Amino acid sequence: MLKPLGDRVILEAQEEEEQTVGGIVLASNAKEKSQSGKVVAVGDGRVLDNGEKVAPSVKTGDTVIFDKYAGTEVSYEDKKYLVLHEKDIVAIID
């Protein structure tokens, strides 16, 4: 499995089927990029200027909302993941 470094987080983006009011299902290239995902792996945390390490706020299994254009998409073992910094996560969904 992928292991993120520092304050990075690996997400599995949630695919949402979008349907219009008239019942038409939109093609994947016509939809907007998903902004929510499930945390698959979390790094050790970021290091402050004084050398102190700050633990991440999220944990594996959390469902989160992140900035629209944040992160880098990667493929690993035929699955697509999104690697982003913890600061790009906006909220945790309970």
Tab-separated table of N, CA and C in Angstrom:
chain	number	residue	atom	x	y	z
A	1	MET	N	0.840	-1.189	0.000
A	1	MET	CA	0.000	0.000	0.000
A	1	MET	C	0.879	1.244	0.000
A	2	LEU	N	0.331	2.336	-0.454
A	2	LEU	CA	1.045	3.609	-0.478
A	2	LEU	C	1.148	4.189	0.927
A	3	LYS	N	2.292	4.776	1.251
A	3	LYS	CA	2.517	5.400	2.558
A	3	LYS	C	2.850	6.872	2.327
A	4	PRO	N	1.957	7.784	2.729
A	4	PRO	CA	2.218	9.208	2.509
A	4	PRO	C	3.303	9.741	3.438
A	5	LEU	N	4.030	10.743	2.976
A	5	LEU	CA	5.095	11.348	3.762
A	5	LEU	C	4.620	12.666	4.373
A	6	GLY	N	5.155	12.998	5.536
A	6	GLY	CA	4.875	14.278	6.172
A	6	GLY	C	3.406	14.485	6.473
A	7	ASP	N	2.873	15.624	6.025
A	7	ASP	CA	1.477	15.957	6.313
A	7	ASP	C	0.545	15.583	5.159
A	8	ARG	N	0.980	14.677	4.316
A	8	ARG	CA	0.140	14.270	3.183
A	8	ARG	C	-0.868	13.196	3.600
A	9	VAL	N	-1.980	13.168	2.862
A	9	VAL	CA	-3.071	12.231	3.113
A	9	VAL	C	-3.440	11.597	1.777
A	10	ILE	N	-3.725	10.301	1.785
A	10	ILE	CA	-4.162	9.609	0.565
A	10	ILE	C	-5.659	9.325	0.692
A	11	LEU	N	-6.406	9.755	-0.325
A	11	LEU	CA	-7.855	9.579	-0.345
A	11	LEU	C	-8.277	8.700	-1.508
A	12	GLU	N	-9.360	8.006	-1.304
A	12	GLU	CA	-10.039	7.312	-2.393
A	12	GLU	C	-11.257	8.165	-2.695
A	13	ALA	N	-11.221	8.862	-3.828
A	13	ALA	CA	-12.303	9.781	-4.182
A	13	ALA	C	-13.598	9.009	-4.397
A	14	GLN	N	-14.690	9.585	-3.918
A	14	GLN	CA	-15.990	8.940	-4.044
A	14	GLN	C	-16.616	9.331	-5.366
A	15	GLU	N	-16.993	8.334	-6.130
A	15	GLU	CA	-17.659	8.566	-7.406
A	15	GLU	C	-19.145	8.746	-7.161
A	16	GLU	N	-19.679	9.821	-7.688
A	16	GLU	CA	-21.101	10.095	-7.515
A	16	GLU	C	-21.754	10.136	-8.885
A	17	GLU	N	-22.816	9.368	-9.072
A	17	GLU	CA	-23.536	9.404	-10.332
A	17	GLU	C	-24.465	10.597	-10.300
A	18	GLU	N	-24.278	11.485	-11.243
A	18	GLU	CA	-25.062	12.709	-11.269
A	18	GLU	C	-26.191	12.559	-12.275
A	19	GLN	N	-27.398	12.917	-11.840
A	19	GLN	CA	-28.571	12.775	-12.685
A	19	GLN	C	-29.322	14.101	-12.680
A	20	THR	N	-29.759	14.531	-13.850
A	20	THR	CA	-30.499	15.789	-13.949
A	20	THR	C	-31.939	15.574	-13.509
A	21	VAL	N	-32.682	16.684	-13.396
A	21	VAL	CA	-34.085	16.626	-12.991
A	21	VAL	C	-34.898	15.789	-13.976
A	22	GLY	N	-34.544	15.851	-15.247
A	22	GLY	CA	-35.261	15.100	-16.272
A	22	GLY	C	-34.893	13.624	-16.314
A	23	GLY	N	-33.946	13.189	-15.484
A	23	GLY	CA	-33.570	11.785	-15.420
A	23	GLY	C	-32.394	11.404	-16.295
A	24	ILE	N	-31.740	12.375	-16.923
A	24	ILE	CA	-30.597	12.089	-17.786
A	24	ILE	C	-29.351	11.929	-16.925
A	25	VAL	N	-28.614	10.835	-17.123
A	25	VAL	CA	-27.367	10.600	-16.397
A	25	VAL	C	-26.243	11.250	-17.183
A	26	LEU	N	-25.457	12.099	-16.510
A	26	LEU	CA	-24.370	12.818	-17.171
A	26	LEU	C	-23.140	11.933	-17.334
A	27	ALA	N	-22.447	12.121	-18.445
A	27	ALA	CA	-21.195	11.386	-18.688
A	27	ALA	C	-20.138	11.848	-17.694
A	28	SER	N	-19.172	10.987	-17.398
A	28	SER	CA	-18.156	11.298	-16.394
A	28	SER	C	-17.335	12.529	-16.754
A	29	ASN	N	-17.105	12.784	-18.027
A	29	ASN	CA	-16.314	13.955	-18.411
A	29	ASN	C	-17.116	15.245	-18.344
A	30	ALA	N	-18.433	15.171	-18.211
A	30	ALA	CA	-19.275	16.361	-18.106
A	30	ALA	C	-19.522	16.756	-16.658
A	31	LYS	N	-19.189	15.870	-15.738
A	31	LYS	CA	-19.416	16.140	-14.323
A	31	LYS	C	-18.253	16.913	-13.728
A	32	GLU	N	-18.542	17.602	-12.621
A	32	GLU	CA	-17.484	18.284	-11.891
A	32	GLU	C	-16.718	17.267	-11.062
A	33	LYS	N	-15.479	17.596	-10.764
A	33	LYS	CA	-14.621	16.738	-9.957
A	33	LYS	C	-15.204	16.595	-8.549
A	34	SER	N	-15.184	15.392	-8.023
A	34	SER	CA	-15.691	15.126	-6.679
A	34	SER	C	-14.856	15.869	-5.649
A	35	GLN	N	-15.497	16.326	-4.577
A	35	GLN	CA	-14.789	17.037	-3.530
A	35	GLN	C	-14.843	16.293	-2.205
A	36	SER	N	-15.233	15.031	-2.236
A	36	SER	CA	-15.242	14.245	-1.001
A	36	SER	C	-14.554	12.917	-1.258
A	37	GLY	N	-14.043	12.331	-0.189
A	37	GLY	CA	-13.356	11.067	-0.325
A	37	GLY	C	-13.123	10.426	1.028
A	38	LYS	N	-12.697	9.165	0.981
A	38	LYS	CA	-12.424	8.402	2.195
A	38	LYS	C	-10.912	8.324	2.387
A	39	VAL	N	-10.459	8.624	3.601
A	39	VAL	CA	-9.031	8.605	3.914
A	39	VAL	C	-8.548	7.155	3.955
A	40	VAL	N	-7.537	6.857	3.139
A	40	VAL	CA	-6.980	5.512	3.052
A	40	VAL	C	-5.690	5.398	3.865
A	41	ALA	N	-4.896	6.471	3.873
A	41	ALA	CA	-3.635	6.472	4.620
A	41	ALA	C	-3.284	7.898	5.018
A	42	VAL	N	-2.587	8.032	6.144
A	42	VAL	CA	-2.211	9.345	6.677
A	42	VAL	C	-0.721	9.339	7.002
A	43	GLY	N	-0.046	10.443	6.676
A	43	GLY	CA	1.374	10.579	6.998
A	43	GLY	C	1.587	10.812	8.491
A	44	ASP	N	2.856	10.966	8.883
A	44	ASP	CA	3.208	11.148	10.290
A	44	ASP	C	2.848	12.520	10.834
A	45	GLY	N	2.620	13.495	9.989
A	45	GLY	CA	2.315	14.856	10.420
A	45	GLY	C	3.371	15.819	9.932
A	46	ARG	N	3.089	17.109	10.097
A	46	ARG	CA	4.051	18.103	9.613
A	46	ARG	C	4.992	18.514	10.734
A	47	VAL	N	6.161	18.972	10.328
A	47	VAL	CA	7.182	19.403	11.281
A	47	VAL	C	7.222	20.925	11.285
A	48	LEU	N	7.106	21.512	12.464
A	48	LEU	CA	7.171	22.964	12.612
A	48	LEU	C	8.610	23.448	12.498
A	49	ASP	N	8.789	24.761	12.405
A	49	ASP	CA	10.123	25.350	12.276
A	49	ASP	C	11.027	25.025	13.465
A	50	ASN	N	10.426	24.842	14.649
A	50	ASN	CA	11.232	24.539	15.832
A	50	ASN	C	11.532	23.040	15.973
A	51	GLY	N	11.116	22.235	14.993
A	51	GLY	CA	11.399	20.803	15.005
A	51	GLY	C	10.313	19.957	15.635
A	52	GLU	N	9.304	20.579	16.201
A	52	GLU	CA	8.199	19.853	16.827
A	52	GLU	C	7.269	19.287	15.751
A	53	LYS	N	6.811	18.064	15.959
A	53	LYS	CA	5.930	17.416	14.988
A	53	LYS	C	4.473	17.560	15.437
A	54	VAL	N	3.607	17.979	14.503
A	54	VAL	CA	2.181	18.136	14.773
A	54	VAL	C	1.449	16.934	14.179
A	55	ALA	N	0.711	16.219	15.015
A	55	ALA	CA	-0.031	15.033	14.562
A	55	ALA	C	-1.165	15.452	13.632
A	56	PRO	N	-1.497	14.620	12.644
A	56	PRO	CA	-2.590	14.940	11.722
A	56	PRO	C	-3.948	14.943	12.427
A	57	SER	N	-4.877	15.749	11.889
A	57	SER	CA	-6.228	15.859	12.458
A	57	SER	C	-7.149	14.752	11.967
A	58	VAL	N	-6.805	14.138	10.835
A	58	VAL	CA	-7.658	13.093	10.269
A	58	VAL	C	-7.032	11.728	10.521
A	59	LYS	N	-7.864	10.688	10.415
A	59	LYS	CA	-7.360	9.325	10.593
A	59	LYS	C	-7.916	8.448	9.475
A	60	THR	N	-7.322	7.307	9.302
A	60	THR	CA	-7.766	6.364	8.284
A	60	THR	C	-9.221	5.990	8.520
A	61	GLY	N	-10.018	6.029	7.455
A	61	GLY	CA	-11.432	5.695	7.549
A	61	GLY	C	-12.345	6.903	7.583
A	62	ASP	N	-11.794	8.092	7.865
A	62	ASP	CA	-12.611	9.317	7.874
A	62	ASP	C	-13.074	9.643	6.461
A	63	THR	N	-14.280	10.212	6.359
A	63	THR	CA	-14.767	10.743	5.095
A	63	THR	C	-14.615	12.251	5.183
A	64	VAL	N	-13.954	12.831	4.190
A	64	VAL	CA	-13.606	14.250	4.253
A	64	VAL	C	-14.045	14.998	2.998
A	65	ILE	N	-14.119	16.323	3.139
A	65	ILE	CA	-14.351	17.223	2.017
A	65	ILE	C	-13.062	18.008	1.828
A	66	PHE	N	-12.616	18.161	0.574
A	66	PHE	CA	-11.352	18.834	0.297
A	66	PHE	C	-11.530	19.903	-0.760
A	67	ASP	N	-10.526	20.782	-0.899
A	67	ASP	CA	-10.553	21.846	-1.902
A	67	ASP	C	-10.731	21.253	-3.295
A	68	LYS	N	-11.424	21.990	-4.140
A	68	LYS	CA	-11.811	21.497	-5.457
A	68	LYS	C	-10.641	21.038	-6.328
A	69	TYR	N	-9.581	21.806	-6.390
A	69	TYR	CA	-8.473	21.469	-7.292
A	69	TYR	C	-7.227	21.025	-6.538
A	70	ALA	N	-7.403	20.508	-5.339
A	70	ALA	CA	-6.267	20.105	-4.503
A	70	ALA	C	-5.757	18.716	-4.883
A	71	GLY	N	-4.483	18.491	-4.613
A	71	GLY	CA	-3.912	17.158	-4.698
A	71	GLY	C	-3.442	16.714	-6.062
A	72	THR	N	-2.883	15.518	-6.051
A	72	THR	CA	-2.351	14.874	-7.247
A	72	THR	C	-2.992	13.508	-7.380
A	73	GLU	N	-3.534	13.211	-8.555
A	73	GLU	CA	-4.137	11.900	-8.784
A	73	GLU	C	-3.043	10.890	-9.126
A	74	VAL	N	-3.111	9.726	-8.482
A	74	VAL	CA	-2.178	8.639	-8.765
A	74	VAL	C	-2.952	7.337	-8.927
A	75	SER	N	-2.402	6.431	-9.719
A	75	SER	CA	-2.989	5.099	-9.885
A	75	SER	C	-2.054	4.088	-9.248
A	76	TYR	N	-2.627	3.169	-8.489
A	76	TYR	CA	-1.844	2.125	-7.844
A	76	TYR	C	-2.689	0.870	-7.791
A	77	GLU	N	-2.189	-0.216	-8.361
A	77	GLU	CA	-2.894	-1.491	-8.419
A	77	GLU	C	-4.317	-1.324	-8.957
A	78	ASP	N	-4.436	-0.650	-10.090
A	78	ASP	CA	-5.695	-0.446	-10.809
A	78	ASP	C	-6.734	0.348	-10.031
A	79	LYS	N	-6.327	1.116	-9.037
A	79	LYS	CA	-7.238	2.001	-8.311
A	79	LYS	C	-6.698	3.416	-8.399
A	80	LYS	N	-7.599	4.397	-8.418
A	80	LYS	CA	-7.191	5.793	-8.468
A	80	LYS	C	-7.283	6.399	-7.076
A	81	TYR	N	-6.225	7.099	-6.692
A	81	TYR	CA	-6.155	7.757	-5.391
A	81	TYR	C	-5.818	9.222	-5.595
A	82	LEU	N	-6.050	9.998	-4.564
A	82	LEU	CA	-5.711	11.403	-4.564
A	82	LEU	C	-4.785	11.663	-3.374
A	83	VAL	N	-3.596	12.213	-3.647
A	83	VAL	CA	-2.635	12.534	-2.591
A	83	VAL	C	-2.661	14.049	-2.409
A	84	LEU	N	-2.942	14.493	-1.184
A	84	LEU	CA	-2.994	15.918	-0.916
A	84	LEU	C	-2.462	16.246	0.468
A	85	HIS	N	-2.172	17.512	0.695
A	85	HIS	CA	-1.714	17.970	2.004
A	85	HIS	C	-2.906	18.075	2.942
A	86	GLU	N	-2.665	17.870	4.214
A	86	GLU	CA	-3.746	17.948	5.197
A	86	GLU	C	-4.411	19.313	5.197
A	87	LYS	N	-3.667	20.372	4.889
A	87	LYS	CA	-4.232	21.726	4.885
A	87	LYS	C	-5.295	21.905	3.792
A	88	ASP	N	-5.305	21.024	2.780
A	88	ASP	CA	-6.292	21.107	1.711
A	88	ASP	C	-7.629	20.447	2.088
A	89	ILE	N	-7.670	19.791	3.243
A	89	ILE	CA	-8.918	19.180	3.724
A	89	ILE	C	-9.704	20.244	4.460
A	90	VAL	N	-10.968	20.403	4.068
A	90	VAL	CA	-11.815	21.465	4.599
A	90	VAL	C	-12.615	20.981	5.812
A	91	ALA	N	-13.125	19.743	5.757
A	91	ALA	CA	-13.997	19.259	6.836
A	91	ALA	C	-14.000	17.732	6.879
A	92	ILE	N	-14.366	17.212	8.042
A	92	ILE	CA	-14.571	15.773	8.226
A	92	ILE	C	-16.081	15.549	8.325
A	93	ILE	N	-16.598	14.586	7.565
A	93	ILE	CA	-18.018	14.262	7.592
A	93	ILE	C	-18.256	13.174	8.634
A	94	ASP	N	-19.140	13.450	9.597
A	94	ASP	CA	-19.461	12.458	10.655
A	94	ASP	C	-20.492	11.481	10.172
